[in-house]
Coordinates of C-alpha atoms and ligand atoms in Angstrom, one line a residue:
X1 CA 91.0 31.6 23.9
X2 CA 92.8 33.0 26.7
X3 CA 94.3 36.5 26.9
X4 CA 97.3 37.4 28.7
X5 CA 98.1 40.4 30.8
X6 CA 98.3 42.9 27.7
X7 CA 95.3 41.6 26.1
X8 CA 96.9 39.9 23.6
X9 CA 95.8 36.0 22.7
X10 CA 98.4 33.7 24.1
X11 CA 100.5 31.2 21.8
X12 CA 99.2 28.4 20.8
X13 CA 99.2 25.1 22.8
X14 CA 100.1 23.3 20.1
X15 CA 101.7 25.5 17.6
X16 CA 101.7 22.8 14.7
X17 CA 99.1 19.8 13.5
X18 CA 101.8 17.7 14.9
X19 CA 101.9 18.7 18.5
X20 CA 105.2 19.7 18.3
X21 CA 106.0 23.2 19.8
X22 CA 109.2 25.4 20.4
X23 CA 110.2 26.0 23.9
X24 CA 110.3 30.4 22.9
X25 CA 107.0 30.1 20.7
X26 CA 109.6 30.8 18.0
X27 CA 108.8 28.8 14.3
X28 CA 111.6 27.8 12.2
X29 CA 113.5 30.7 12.0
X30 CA 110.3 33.2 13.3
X31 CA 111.2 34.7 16.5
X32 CA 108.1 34.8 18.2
X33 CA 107.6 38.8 19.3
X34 CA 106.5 40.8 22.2
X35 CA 105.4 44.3 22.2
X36 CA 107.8 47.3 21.5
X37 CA 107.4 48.4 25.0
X38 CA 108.0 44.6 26.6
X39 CA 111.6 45.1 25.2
X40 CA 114.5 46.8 26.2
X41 CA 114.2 48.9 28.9
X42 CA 113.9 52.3 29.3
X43 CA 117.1 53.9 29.9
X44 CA 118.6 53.0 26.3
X45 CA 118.4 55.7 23.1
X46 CA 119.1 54.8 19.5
X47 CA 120.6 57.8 18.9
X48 CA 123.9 59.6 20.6
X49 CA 122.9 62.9 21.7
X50 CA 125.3 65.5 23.0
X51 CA 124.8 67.0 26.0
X52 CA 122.7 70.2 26.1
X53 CA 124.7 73.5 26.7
X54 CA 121.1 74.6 28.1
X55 CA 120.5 73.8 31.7
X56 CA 116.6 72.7 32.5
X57 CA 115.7 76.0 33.8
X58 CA 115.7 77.9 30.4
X59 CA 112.6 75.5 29.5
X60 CA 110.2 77.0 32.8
X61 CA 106.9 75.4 33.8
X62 CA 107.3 73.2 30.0
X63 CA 110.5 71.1 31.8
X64 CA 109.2 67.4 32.3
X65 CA 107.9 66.1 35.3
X66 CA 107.2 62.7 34.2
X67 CA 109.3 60.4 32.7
X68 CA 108.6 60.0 29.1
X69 CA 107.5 56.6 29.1
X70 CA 108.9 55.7 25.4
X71 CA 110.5 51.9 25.2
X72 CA 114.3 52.3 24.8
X73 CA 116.2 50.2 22.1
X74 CA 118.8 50.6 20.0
X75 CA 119.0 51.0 15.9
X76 CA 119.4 47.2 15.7
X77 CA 116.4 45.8 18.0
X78 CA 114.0 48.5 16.4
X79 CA 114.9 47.3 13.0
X80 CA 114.7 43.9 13.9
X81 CA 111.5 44.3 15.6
X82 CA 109.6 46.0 13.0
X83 CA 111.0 43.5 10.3
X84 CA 109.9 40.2 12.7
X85 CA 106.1 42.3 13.1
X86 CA 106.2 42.4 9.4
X87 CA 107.1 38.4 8.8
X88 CA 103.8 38.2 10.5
X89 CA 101.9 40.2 8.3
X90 CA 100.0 39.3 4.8
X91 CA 101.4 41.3 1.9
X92 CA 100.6 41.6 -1.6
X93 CA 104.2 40.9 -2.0
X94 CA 104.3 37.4 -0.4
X95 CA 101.0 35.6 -1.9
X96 CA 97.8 36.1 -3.6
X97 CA 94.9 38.2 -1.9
X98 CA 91.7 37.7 -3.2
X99 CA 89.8 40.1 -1.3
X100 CA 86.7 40.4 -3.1
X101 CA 85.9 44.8 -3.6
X102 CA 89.4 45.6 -2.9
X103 CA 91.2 45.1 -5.8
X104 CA 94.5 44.0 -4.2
X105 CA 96.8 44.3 -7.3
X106 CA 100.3 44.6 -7.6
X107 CA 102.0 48.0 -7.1
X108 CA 104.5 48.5 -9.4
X109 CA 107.9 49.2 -8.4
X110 CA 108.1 51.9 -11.3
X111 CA 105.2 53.7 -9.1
X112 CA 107.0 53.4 -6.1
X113 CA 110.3 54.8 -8.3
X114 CA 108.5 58.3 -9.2
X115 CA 106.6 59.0 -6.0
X116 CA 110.2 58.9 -4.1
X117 CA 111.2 61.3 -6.6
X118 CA 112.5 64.3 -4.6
X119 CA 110.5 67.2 -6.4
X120 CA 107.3 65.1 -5.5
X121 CA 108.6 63.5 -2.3
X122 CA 109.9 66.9 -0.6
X123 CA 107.5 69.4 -1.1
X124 CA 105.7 70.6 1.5
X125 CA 101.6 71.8 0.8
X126 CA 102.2 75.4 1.4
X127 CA 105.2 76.2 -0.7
X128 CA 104.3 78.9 -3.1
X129 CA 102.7 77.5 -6.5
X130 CA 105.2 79.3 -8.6
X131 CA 107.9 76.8 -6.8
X132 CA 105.7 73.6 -7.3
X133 CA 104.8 74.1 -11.0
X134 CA 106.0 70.4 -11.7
X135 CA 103.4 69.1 -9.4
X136 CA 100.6 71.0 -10.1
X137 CA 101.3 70.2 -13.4
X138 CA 101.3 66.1 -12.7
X139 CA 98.2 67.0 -10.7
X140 CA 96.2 68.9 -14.0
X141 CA 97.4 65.6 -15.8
X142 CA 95.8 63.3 -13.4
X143 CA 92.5 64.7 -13.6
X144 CA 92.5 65.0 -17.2
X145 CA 92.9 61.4 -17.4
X146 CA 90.6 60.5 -14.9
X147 CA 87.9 62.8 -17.0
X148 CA 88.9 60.8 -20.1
X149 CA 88.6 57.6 -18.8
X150 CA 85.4 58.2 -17.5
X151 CA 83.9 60.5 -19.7
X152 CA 82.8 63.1 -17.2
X153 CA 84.0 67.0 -17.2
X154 CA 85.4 67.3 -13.9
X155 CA 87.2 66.0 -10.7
X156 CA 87.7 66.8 -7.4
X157 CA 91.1 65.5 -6.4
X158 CA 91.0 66.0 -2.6
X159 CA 89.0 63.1 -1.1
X160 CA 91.5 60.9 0.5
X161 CA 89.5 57.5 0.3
X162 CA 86.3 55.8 -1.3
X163 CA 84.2 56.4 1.5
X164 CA 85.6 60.2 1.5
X165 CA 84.5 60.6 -2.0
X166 CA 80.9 59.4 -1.4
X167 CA 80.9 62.0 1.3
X168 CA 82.4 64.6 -1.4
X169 CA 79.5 63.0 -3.9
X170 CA 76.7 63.6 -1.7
X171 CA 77.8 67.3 -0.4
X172 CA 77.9 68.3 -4.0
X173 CA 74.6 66.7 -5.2
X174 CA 73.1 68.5 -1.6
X175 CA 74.3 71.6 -2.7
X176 CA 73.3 71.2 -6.6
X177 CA 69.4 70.3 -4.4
X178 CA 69.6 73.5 -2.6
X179 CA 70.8 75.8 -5.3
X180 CA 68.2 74.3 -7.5
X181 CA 65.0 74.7 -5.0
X182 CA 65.3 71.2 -4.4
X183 CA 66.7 71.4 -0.5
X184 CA 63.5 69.6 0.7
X185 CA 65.0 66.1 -0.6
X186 CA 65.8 64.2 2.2
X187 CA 66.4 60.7 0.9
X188 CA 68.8 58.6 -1.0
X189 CA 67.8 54.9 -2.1
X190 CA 71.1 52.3 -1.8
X191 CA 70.4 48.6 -3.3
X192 CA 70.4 45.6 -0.4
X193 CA 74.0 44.8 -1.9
X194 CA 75.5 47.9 -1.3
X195 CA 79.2 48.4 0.4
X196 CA 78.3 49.6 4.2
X197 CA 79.9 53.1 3.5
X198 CA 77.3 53.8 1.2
X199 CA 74.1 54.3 3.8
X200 CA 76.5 55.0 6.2
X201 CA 78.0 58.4 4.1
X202 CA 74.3 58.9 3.4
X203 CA 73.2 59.0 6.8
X204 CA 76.6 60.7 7.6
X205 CA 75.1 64.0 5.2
X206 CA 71.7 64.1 7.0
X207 CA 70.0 61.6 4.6
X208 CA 67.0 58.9 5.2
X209 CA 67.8 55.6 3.7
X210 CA 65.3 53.8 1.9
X211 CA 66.5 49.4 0.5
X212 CA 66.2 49.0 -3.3
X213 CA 65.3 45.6 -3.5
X214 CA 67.9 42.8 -5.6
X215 CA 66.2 40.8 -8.7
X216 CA 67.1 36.9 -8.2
X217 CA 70.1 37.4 -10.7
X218 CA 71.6 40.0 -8.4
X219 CA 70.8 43.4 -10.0
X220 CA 68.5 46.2 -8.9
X221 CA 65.3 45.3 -8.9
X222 CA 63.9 48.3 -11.9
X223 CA 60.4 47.8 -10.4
X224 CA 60.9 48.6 -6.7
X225 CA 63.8 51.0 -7.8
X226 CA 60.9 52.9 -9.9
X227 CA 58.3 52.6 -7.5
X228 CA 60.7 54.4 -4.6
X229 CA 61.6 57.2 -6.9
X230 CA 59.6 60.2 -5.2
X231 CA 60.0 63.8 -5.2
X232 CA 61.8 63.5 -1.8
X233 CA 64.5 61.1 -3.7
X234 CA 67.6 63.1 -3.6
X235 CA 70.1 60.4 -5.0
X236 CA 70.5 56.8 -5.7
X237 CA 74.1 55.5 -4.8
X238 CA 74.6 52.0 -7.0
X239 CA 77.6 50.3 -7.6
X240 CA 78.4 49.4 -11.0
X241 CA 79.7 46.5 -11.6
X242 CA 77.7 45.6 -8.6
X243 CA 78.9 43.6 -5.2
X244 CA 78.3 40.6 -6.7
X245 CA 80.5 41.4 -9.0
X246 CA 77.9 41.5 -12.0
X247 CA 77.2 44.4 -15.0
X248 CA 74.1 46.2 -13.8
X249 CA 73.0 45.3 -17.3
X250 CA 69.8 47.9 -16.8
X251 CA 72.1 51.0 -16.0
X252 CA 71.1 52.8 -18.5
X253 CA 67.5 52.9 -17.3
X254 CA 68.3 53.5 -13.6
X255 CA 70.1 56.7 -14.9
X256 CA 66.8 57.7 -17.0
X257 CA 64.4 56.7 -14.4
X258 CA 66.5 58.7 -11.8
X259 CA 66.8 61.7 -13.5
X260 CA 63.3 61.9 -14.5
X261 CA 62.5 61.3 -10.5
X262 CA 65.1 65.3 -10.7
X263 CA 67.3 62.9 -8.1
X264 CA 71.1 62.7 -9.0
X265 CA 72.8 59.1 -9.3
X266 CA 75.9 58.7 -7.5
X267 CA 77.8 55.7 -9.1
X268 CA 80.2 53.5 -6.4
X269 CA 83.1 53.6 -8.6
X270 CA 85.3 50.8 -6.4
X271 CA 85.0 48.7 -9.0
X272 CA 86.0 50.9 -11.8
X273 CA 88.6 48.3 -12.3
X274 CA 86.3 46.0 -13.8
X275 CA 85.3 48.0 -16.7
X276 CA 88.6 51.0 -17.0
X277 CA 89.3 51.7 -20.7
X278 CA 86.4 50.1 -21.6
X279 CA 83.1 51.8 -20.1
X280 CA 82.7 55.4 -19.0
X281 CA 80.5 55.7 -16.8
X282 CA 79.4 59.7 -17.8
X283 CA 77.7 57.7 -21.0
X284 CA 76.0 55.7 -18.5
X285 CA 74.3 58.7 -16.9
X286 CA 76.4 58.8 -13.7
X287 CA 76.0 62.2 -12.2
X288 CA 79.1 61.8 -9.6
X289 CA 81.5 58.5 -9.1
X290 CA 84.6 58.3 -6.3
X291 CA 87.7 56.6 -8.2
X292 CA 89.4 54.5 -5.6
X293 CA 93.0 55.2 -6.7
X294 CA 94.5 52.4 -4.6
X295 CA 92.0 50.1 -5.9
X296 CA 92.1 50.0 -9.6
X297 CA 94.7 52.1 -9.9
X298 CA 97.1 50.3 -8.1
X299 CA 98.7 52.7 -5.2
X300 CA 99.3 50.6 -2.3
X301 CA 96.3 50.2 0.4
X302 CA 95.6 48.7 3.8
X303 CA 98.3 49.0 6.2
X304 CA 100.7 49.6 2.9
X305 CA 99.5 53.7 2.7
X306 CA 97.3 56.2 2.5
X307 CA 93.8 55.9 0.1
X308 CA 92.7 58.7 -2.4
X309 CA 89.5 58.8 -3.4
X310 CA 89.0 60.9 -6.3
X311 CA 85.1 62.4 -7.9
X312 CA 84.5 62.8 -10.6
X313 CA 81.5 65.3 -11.5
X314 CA 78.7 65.9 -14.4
X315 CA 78.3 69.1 -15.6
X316 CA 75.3 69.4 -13.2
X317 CA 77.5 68.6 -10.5
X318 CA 80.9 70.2 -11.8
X319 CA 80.0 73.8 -10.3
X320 CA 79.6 72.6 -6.5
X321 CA 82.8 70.7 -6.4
X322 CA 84.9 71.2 -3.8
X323 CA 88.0 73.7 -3.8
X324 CA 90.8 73.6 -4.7
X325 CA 91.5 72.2 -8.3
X326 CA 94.2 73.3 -11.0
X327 CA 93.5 75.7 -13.7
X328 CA 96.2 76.4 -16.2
X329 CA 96.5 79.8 -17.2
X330 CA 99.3 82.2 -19.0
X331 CA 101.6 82.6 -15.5
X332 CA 101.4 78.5 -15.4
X333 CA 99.3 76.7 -13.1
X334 CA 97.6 77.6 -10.1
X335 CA 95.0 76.5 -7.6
X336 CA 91.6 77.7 -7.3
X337 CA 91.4 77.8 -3.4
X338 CA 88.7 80.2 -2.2
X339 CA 84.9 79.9 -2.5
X340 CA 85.1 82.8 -4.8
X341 CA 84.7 83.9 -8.5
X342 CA 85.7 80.6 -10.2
X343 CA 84.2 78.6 -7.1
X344 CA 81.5 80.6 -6.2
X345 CA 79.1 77.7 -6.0
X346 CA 81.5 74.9 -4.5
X347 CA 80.6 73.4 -1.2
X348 CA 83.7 74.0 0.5
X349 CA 87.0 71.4 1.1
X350 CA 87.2 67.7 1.7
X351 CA 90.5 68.0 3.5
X352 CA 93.2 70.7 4.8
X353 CA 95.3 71.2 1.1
X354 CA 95.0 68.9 -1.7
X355 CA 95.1 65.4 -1.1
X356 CA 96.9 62.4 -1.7
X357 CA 100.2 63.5 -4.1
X358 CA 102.2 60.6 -3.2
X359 CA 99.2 58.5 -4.4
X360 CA 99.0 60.9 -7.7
X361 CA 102.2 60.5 -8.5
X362 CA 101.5 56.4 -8.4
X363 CA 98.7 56.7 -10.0
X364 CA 99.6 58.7 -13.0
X365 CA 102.4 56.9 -13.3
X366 CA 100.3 53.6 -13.7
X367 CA 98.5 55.4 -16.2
X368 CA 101.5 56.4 -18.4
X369 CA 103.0 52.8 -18.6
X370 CA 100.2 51.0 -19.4
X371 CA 98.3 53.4 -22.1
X372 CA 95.2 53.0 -23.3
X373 CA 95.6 49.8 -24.4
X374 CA 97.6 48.7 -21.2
X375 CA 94.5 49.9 -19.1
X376 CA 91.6 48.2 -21.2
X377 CA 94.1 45.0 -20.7
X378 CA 93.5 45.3 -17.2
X379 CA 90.0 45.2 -17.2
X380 CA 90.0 42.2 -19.6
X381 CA 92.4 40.3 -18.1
X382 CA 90.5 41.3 -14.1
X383 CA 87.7 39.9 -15.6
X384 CA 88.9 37.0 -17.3
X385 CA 91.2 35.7 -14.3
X386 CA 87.4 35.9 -12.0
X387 CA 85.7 34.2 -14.8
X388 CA 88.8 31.3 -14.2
X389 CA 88.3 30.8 -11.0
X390 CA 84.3 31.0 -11.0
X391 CA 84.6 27.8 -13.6
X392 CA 87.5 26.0 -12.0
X393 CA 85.9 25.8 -8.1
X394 CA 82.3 25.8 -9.3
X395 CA 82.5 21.9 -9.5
X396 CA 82.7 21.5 -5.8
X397 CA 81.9 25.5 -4.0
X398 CA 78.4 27.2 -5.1
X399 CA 78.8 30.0 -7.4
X400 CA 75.8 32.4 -5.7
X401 CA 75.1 33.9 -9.4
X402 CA 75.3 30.7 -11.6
X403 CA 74.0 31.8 -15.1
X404 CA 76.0 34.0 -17.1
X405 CA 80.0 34.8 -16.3
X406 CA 80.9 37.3 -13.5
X407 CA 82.9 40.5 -13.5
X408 CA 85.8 41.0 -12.0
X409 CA 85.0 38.7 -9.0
X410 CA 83.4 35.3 -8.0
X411 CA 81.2 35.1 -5.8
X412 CA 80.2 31.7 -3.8
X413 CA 77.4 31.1 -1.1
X414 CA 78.1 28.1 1.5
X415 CA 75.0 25.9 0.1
X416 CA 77.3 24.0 -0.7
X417 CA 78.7 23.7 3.0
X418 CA 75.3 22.3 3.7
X419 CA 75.3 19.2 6.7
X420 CA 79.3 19.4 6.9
X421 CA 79.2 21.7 10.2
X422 CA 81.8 24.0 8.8
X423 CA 81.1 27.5 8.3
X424 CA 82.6 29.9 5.6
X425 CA 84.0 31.7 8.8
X426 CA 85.9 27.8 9.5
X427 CA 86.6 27.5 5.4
X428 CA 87.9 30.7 5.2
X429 CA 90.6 30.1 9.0
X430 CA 91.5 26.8 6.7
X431 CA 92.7 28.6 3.6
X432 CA 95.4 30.7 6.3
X433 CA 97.1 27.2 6.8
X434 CA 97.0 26.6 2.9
X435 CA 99.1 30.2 2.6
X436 CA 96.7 31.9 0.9
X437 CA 94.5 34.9 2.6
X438 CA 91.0 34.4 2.7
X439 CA 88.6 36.0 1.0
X440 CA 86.0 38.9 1.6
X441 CA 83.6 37.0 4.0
X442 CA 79.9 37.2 4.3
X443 CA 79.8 40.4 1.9
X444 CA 77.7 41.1 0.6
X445 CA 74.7 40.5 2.8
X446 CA 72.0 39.3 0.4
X447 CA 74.1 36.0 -0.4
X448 CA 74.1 33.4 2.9
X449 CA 77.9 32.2 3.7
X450 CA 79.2 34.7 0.7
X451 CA 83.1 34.4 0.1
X452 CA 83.6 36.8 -2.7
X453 CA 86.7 36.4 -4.6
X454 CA 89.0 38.6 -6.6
X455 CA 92.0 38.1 -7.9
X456 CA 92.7 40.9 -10.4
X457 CA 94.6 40.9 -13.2
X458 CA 98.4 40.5 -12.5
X459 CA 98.2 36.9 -11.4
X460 CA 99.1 34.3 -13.6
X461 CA 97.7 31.1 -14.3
X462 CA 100.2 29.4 -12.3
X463 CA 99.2 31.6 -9.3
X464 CA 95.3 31.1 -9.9
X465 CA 95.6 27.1 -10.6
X466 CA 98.0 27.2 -7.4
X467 CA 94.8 28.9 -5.7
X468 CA 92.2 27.1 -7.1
X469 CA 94.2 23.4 -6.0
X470 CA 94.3 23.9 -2.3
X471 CA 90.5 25.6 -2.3
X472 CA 89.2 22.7 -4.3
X473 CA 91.2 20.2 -1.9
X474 CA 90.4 22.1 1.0
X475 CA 86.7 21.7 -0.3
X476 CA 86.9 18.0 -0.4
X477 CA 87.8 17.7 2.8
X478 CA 85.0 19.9 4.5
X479 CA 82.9 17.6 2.2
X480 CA 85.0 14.6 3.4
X481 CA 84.1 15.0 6.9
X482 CA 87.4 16.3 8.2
X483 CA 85.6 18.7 10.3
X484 CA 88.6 19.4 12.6
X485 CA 90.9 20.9 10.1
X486 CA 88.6 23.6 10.3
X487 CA 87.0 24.1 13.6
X488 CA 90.5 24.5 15.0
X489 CA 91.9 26.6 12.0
X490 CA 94.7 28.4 11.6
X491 CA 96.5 25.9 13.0
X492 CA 99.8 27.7 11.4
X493 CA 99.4 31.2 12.0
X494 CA 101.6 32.7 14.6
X495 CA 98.4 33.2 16.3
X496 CA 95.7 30.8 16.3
X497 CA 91.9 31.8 15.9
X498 CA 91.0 34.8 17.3
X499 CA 88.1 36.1 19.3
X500 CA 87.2 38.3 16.4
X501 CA 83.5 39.3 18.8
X502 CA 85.6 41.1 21.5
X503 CA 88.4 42.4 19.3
X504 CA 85.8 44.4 17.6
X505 CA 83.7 44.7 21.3
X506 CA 86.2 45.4 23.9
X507 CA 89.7 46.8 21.6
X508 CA 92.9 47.1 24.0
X509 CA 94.2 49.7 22.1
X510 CA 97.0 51.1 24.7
X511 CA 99.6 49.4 27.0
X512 CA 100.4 50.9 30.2
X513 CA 103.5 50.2 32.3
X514 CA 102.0 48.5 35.4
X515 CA 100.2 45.9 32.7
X516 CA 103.2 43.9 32.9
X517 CA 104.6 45.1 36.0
X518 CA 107.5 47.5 34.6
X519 CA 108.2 51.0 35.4
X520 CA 109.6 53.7 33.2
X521 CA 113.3 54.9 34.9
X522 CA 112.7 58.1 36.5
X523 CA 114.5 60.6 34.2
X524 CA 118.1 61.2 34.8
X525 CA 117.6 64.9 35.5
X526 CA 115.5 63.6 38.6
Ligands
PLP601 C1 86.4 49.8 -1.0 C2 85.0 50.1 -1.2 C3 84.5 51.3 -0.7 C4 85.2 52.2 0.2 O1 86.4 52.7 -0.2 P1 87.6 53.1 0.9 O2 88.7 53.6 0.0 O3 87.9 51.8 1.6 O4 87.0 54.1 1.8 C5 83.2 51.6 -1.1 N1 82.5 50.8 -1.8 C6 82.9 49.6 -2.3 C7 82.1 48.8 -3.2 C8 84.2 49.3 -2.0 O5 84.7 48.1 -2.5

C-alpha cells in the first residue's frame, strides 16, 4: 500500500476485478474526492459579508496576524463535497450492518421527527427550569421507563455512552464501599469474554483486574468465579446476555454468590436489547447496569450522533448516584443539582448539565410507539432473526457455541477456514465487495477467527436470506480455493485494503498547507 503526500492510501491500480479503471479515479457516477482543504482556494467565502464599519484598529493586539488558513468554497462545492464523503460511507440507511454488540438497528424517522421538535431542539442547558418544564418532564418519563423495564429504583441519566456508564457504575459502587467501611476493596473480577471497556473503566477507577475464567459453553465459569470472590472483591462486571451472545443461564447464582462475597455486580447492559420487555435485570440481582440508548434503543450511533449511556441503580446503589436527576414536586419539576440534602451521599457529576436530551427525546419516543408489547417484540424478533442466520450459515461457517440457540447474535470461529489460507480478516474485506459490512471481527477474544453477527430485529427475511446467500457463496469459494478474491479484497471500495497496523500506529490526523505544496492567501487587510 502506498500513501501519498497527505497520508492518505492512493487509488487503486486497478479499481475493478476487470482491470478496467477511470482516468479521475471516479466510479460510475462517484466522483472520486480530495480533502476539503485540496479544493478551492483560499480566497473564496460561501457567505456575502458586508464590509465592516469598524476599521482593524478597534480590535488591538486580538487583530490577525496570520492568515486564517480555512479552505474557501462556496455553498454548492461544500454541499457537494460533504454529500460525495457520505456516498463513501456505510449507513444503516443503505444496507444491513451486522455488527455483532452494537445493535445497529433502524432509527425511526418518527424519533428523528420529535427530537427536531423546537421546544426540545432549542433549549439551551441553563435556561431556568420553570421555562423547560416540558423537558424535564420528558426527562422524569424516561427514567421512569427505564426503572420499569428493568426493575430497578433509580437512574442516573447523565452518562453520555456505555463505557461512561460503567465509569458512573463503578464511582457509585466505590462510594457505596467507602461509606460502608468497605474502602479497602481494591478489585473487580471481569469474565475473559468481556467488552475491553470493561477492565479498562475498572482500571480507569483505580481497580486491580483479576480474569474469571469461560466454561466450554461460553458462560462464567461458577467455580473459578466462586473461588476469586475475596474480601478484597469490590465488583464483578458481567455482561448478560454475554459476548457470545448467550443467556448467562447461572445469573442468578453469580448475583448470590457476589453478594455474599459484600461485592456489588455491575451488569454490562449493551445487550439489554436481547432480553427488553422480557427480563429485568433488578430480579436478577444486578446492583448497577449502563443502558446503551443508541443500542437497543435505537438513537443513532457511530458517526450518526452522540451515545447516552444511562444507569440504572439498586437501592444500595440509588443514594450515591450522581447529580442531577428530576424530582417532581408541587411547583413542577426540578433538578436536584448540588451534593446536598437530597444528594448528600452522591458521588458527584458524570458530565457538565444533564446529558444526552436529543437522544432522550429518541429514545422515549421509541418507547411510546412501540409499547410494551412493541418492546418485548423486539427482543423476540432480535433473537429470532440471530437464531436464522446461526441455522442458515452453520452448514458451511462454524458456529463457535454449537449446542443450544444463541441470543441476539451468531457467533462463528474460522475452524472452518482451516487449510484455505484465508483469514476472517480476508472473509470479512470479501463481504465489502458483496455490499454488505462486515461483521464484529475477532471479538471476543476467547473464540479464534470470531466474526460475531447481529442483525437485530428490523430486518426482514428478505434482507437476512439476501445476507445469508452472498456469505454462504462467499464461503464456498474460500472453500473452493479462490484464494485471490480475498487476499486482494475490497476490490470495490473506493479504497482498497487498508494498512489498518499503521492507521491505528502512526494516525495523520491534520493536514498542513506545505503537505501539498499550497499556501493560504495572505489576508486582504495585509
Ligand atoms: C457497545 C458496548 C460497550 C460500550 O458502549 P459505548 O456506548 O460504545 O461506550 C460496552 N460493552 C459492550 C458489551 C458493548 O457492546
Amino acid at each position: 500500500m502506498t500513501m501519498q503526500n497527505v497520508g492518505r492510501p492512493t487509488r487503486p491500480q486497478a479499481a475493478t476485478q476487470s482491470g478496467h479503471t477511470s482516468l479521475t479515479g471516479a466510479r460510475g457516477l462517484l466522483q472520486d474526492e480530495a480533502l476539503i482543504f485540496e479544493l478551492g482556494g483560499w480566497d473564496k467565502t460561501g457567505v456575502d459579508l458586508a464590509p465592516g464599519d469598524h476599521d482593524a484598529s478597534d480590535l488591538g493586539d486580538l487583530v490577525r496576524a496570520a492568515p486564517i488558513g480555512l479552505p474557501g468554497l462556496s455553498e454548492p462545492e461544500a454541499v457537494r463535497h460533504y454529500v460525495r464523503l457520505s456516498q463513501k460511507n456505510h449507513a444503516i440507511d443503505l444496507a444491513l450492518y451486522p455488527l455483532g454488540s452494537c445493535t445497529m438497528k433502524h432509527n425511526p424517522r418518527l424519533n428523528e421527527k420529535m427530537a427536531r421538535l423546537a421546544g426540545f431542539a432549542d433549549l439551551h442547558p441553563l435556561a431556568p427550569q420553570s421555562t423547560v418544564q416540558g423537558a424535564l418532564a420528558l426527562m422524569d418519563r424516561l427514567a421512569h421507563w427505564l426503572k420499569t423495564l428493568t426493575g430497578m429504583p433509580a437512574v442516573a441519566l447523565s452518562p453520555k455512552a456505555g463505557a461512561h456508564g460503567e465509569l458512573c457504575g463503578l464511582l457509585a459502587i466505590r462510594a457505596a464501599h467507602e461509606a460502608n467501611g468497605q474502602g479497602h476493596r481494591r478489585t473487580v473480577l471481569v469474565p475473559t469474554s468481556a467488552h475491553g471497556t470493561n477492565p479498562a473503566t475498572a482500571a480507569f477507577v483505580g481497580y486491580s483486574v483479576v480474569e474469571i475464567a469461560q466454561t466450554d459453553d461460553g458462560r462464567v465459569d461458577i467455580t473459578d468465579l466462586a473461588a476469586k470472590l475475596s474480601p478484597d472483591v469490590a465488583a464483578i462486571m458481567v455482561t448478560n446476555p454475554n459476548t457470545c451472545g448467550l443467556f448467562e443461564r447461572d445469573v442468578i447464582e453469580i448475583g448470590r454468590l457476589t453478594h455474599e462475597a459484600g461485592a456489588y455486580f455491575y451488569c454490562d447492559g449493551a445487550n439489554f436489547n436481547a432480553i427488553v420487555g422480557r427480563v429485568r435485570p433488578g430480579d436478577l440481582g444486578v446492583d448497577a447496569m449502563h443502558i446503551n440508548l443508541h443500542k437497543t434503543f435505537s438513537t443513532p450511533h457511530g458517526g450518526g450522533g452522540p451515545g447516552a449511556g444511562p444507569v440504572v441503580l439498586s437501592a444500595a446503589l440509588a443514594p450515591f448516584a450522581p447529580a442531577p436527576w428530576v424530582v417532581a414536586g408541587e411547583g413542577g419539576f426540578k433538578l436536584v443539582e448540588e451534593t446536598t440534602d437530597e444528594a448528600a451521599q452522591g458521588f458527584g457529576r458524570m458530565s457538565a448539565f444533564h446529558g444526552q436530551m436529543g437522544m432522550f427525546v429518541r429514545a422515549y419516543a421509541y418507547m411510546l410507539s412501540h409499547g410494551s408489547d412493541g418492546l418485548r417484540q423486539v427482543a423476540e424478533d432480535a433473537v429470532l432473526n440471530a437464531n436464522y442466520i446461526k441455522a442458515k450459515l452453520s452448514p458451511v461457517m462454524t458456529p463457535a457455541f454449537p449446542d443450544g440457540p444463541c441470543m441476539h447474535e451468531a457467533l462463528f470461529d474460522d475452524t472452518w477456514l482451516e487449510g484455505t489460507d484465508i483469514t476472517t480478516l480476508d472473509f470479512a474485506k470479501a463481504m465489502i465487495d458483496e455490499g454488505f459490512h462486515p461483521m464484529t471481527m475477532y471479538f471476543p477474544l476467547v473464540v479464534h477467527g470470531a466474526m460475531l453477527i447481529e442483525p437485530t430485529e428490523t430486518e426482514s427475511k428478505l434482507e437476512l436470506d439476501r445476507f445469508c446467500d452472498a456469505l454462504t457463496a462467499l464461503a464456498q469459494a474460500a472453500k473452493g480455493g479462490d484464494v485471490e478474491r480475498f487476499k486482494g479484497a475490497p476490490y470495490l471500495a473506493p479504497l482498497r485494503r487498508l494498512d489498518e497496523t499503521q492507521a491505528a500506529r502512526k494516525p495523520r490526523l491534520t493536514w498542513r498547507p506545505d503537505d501539498k505544496g499550497v499556501s493560504p492567501a495572505p489576508l486582504a487587510a495585509e
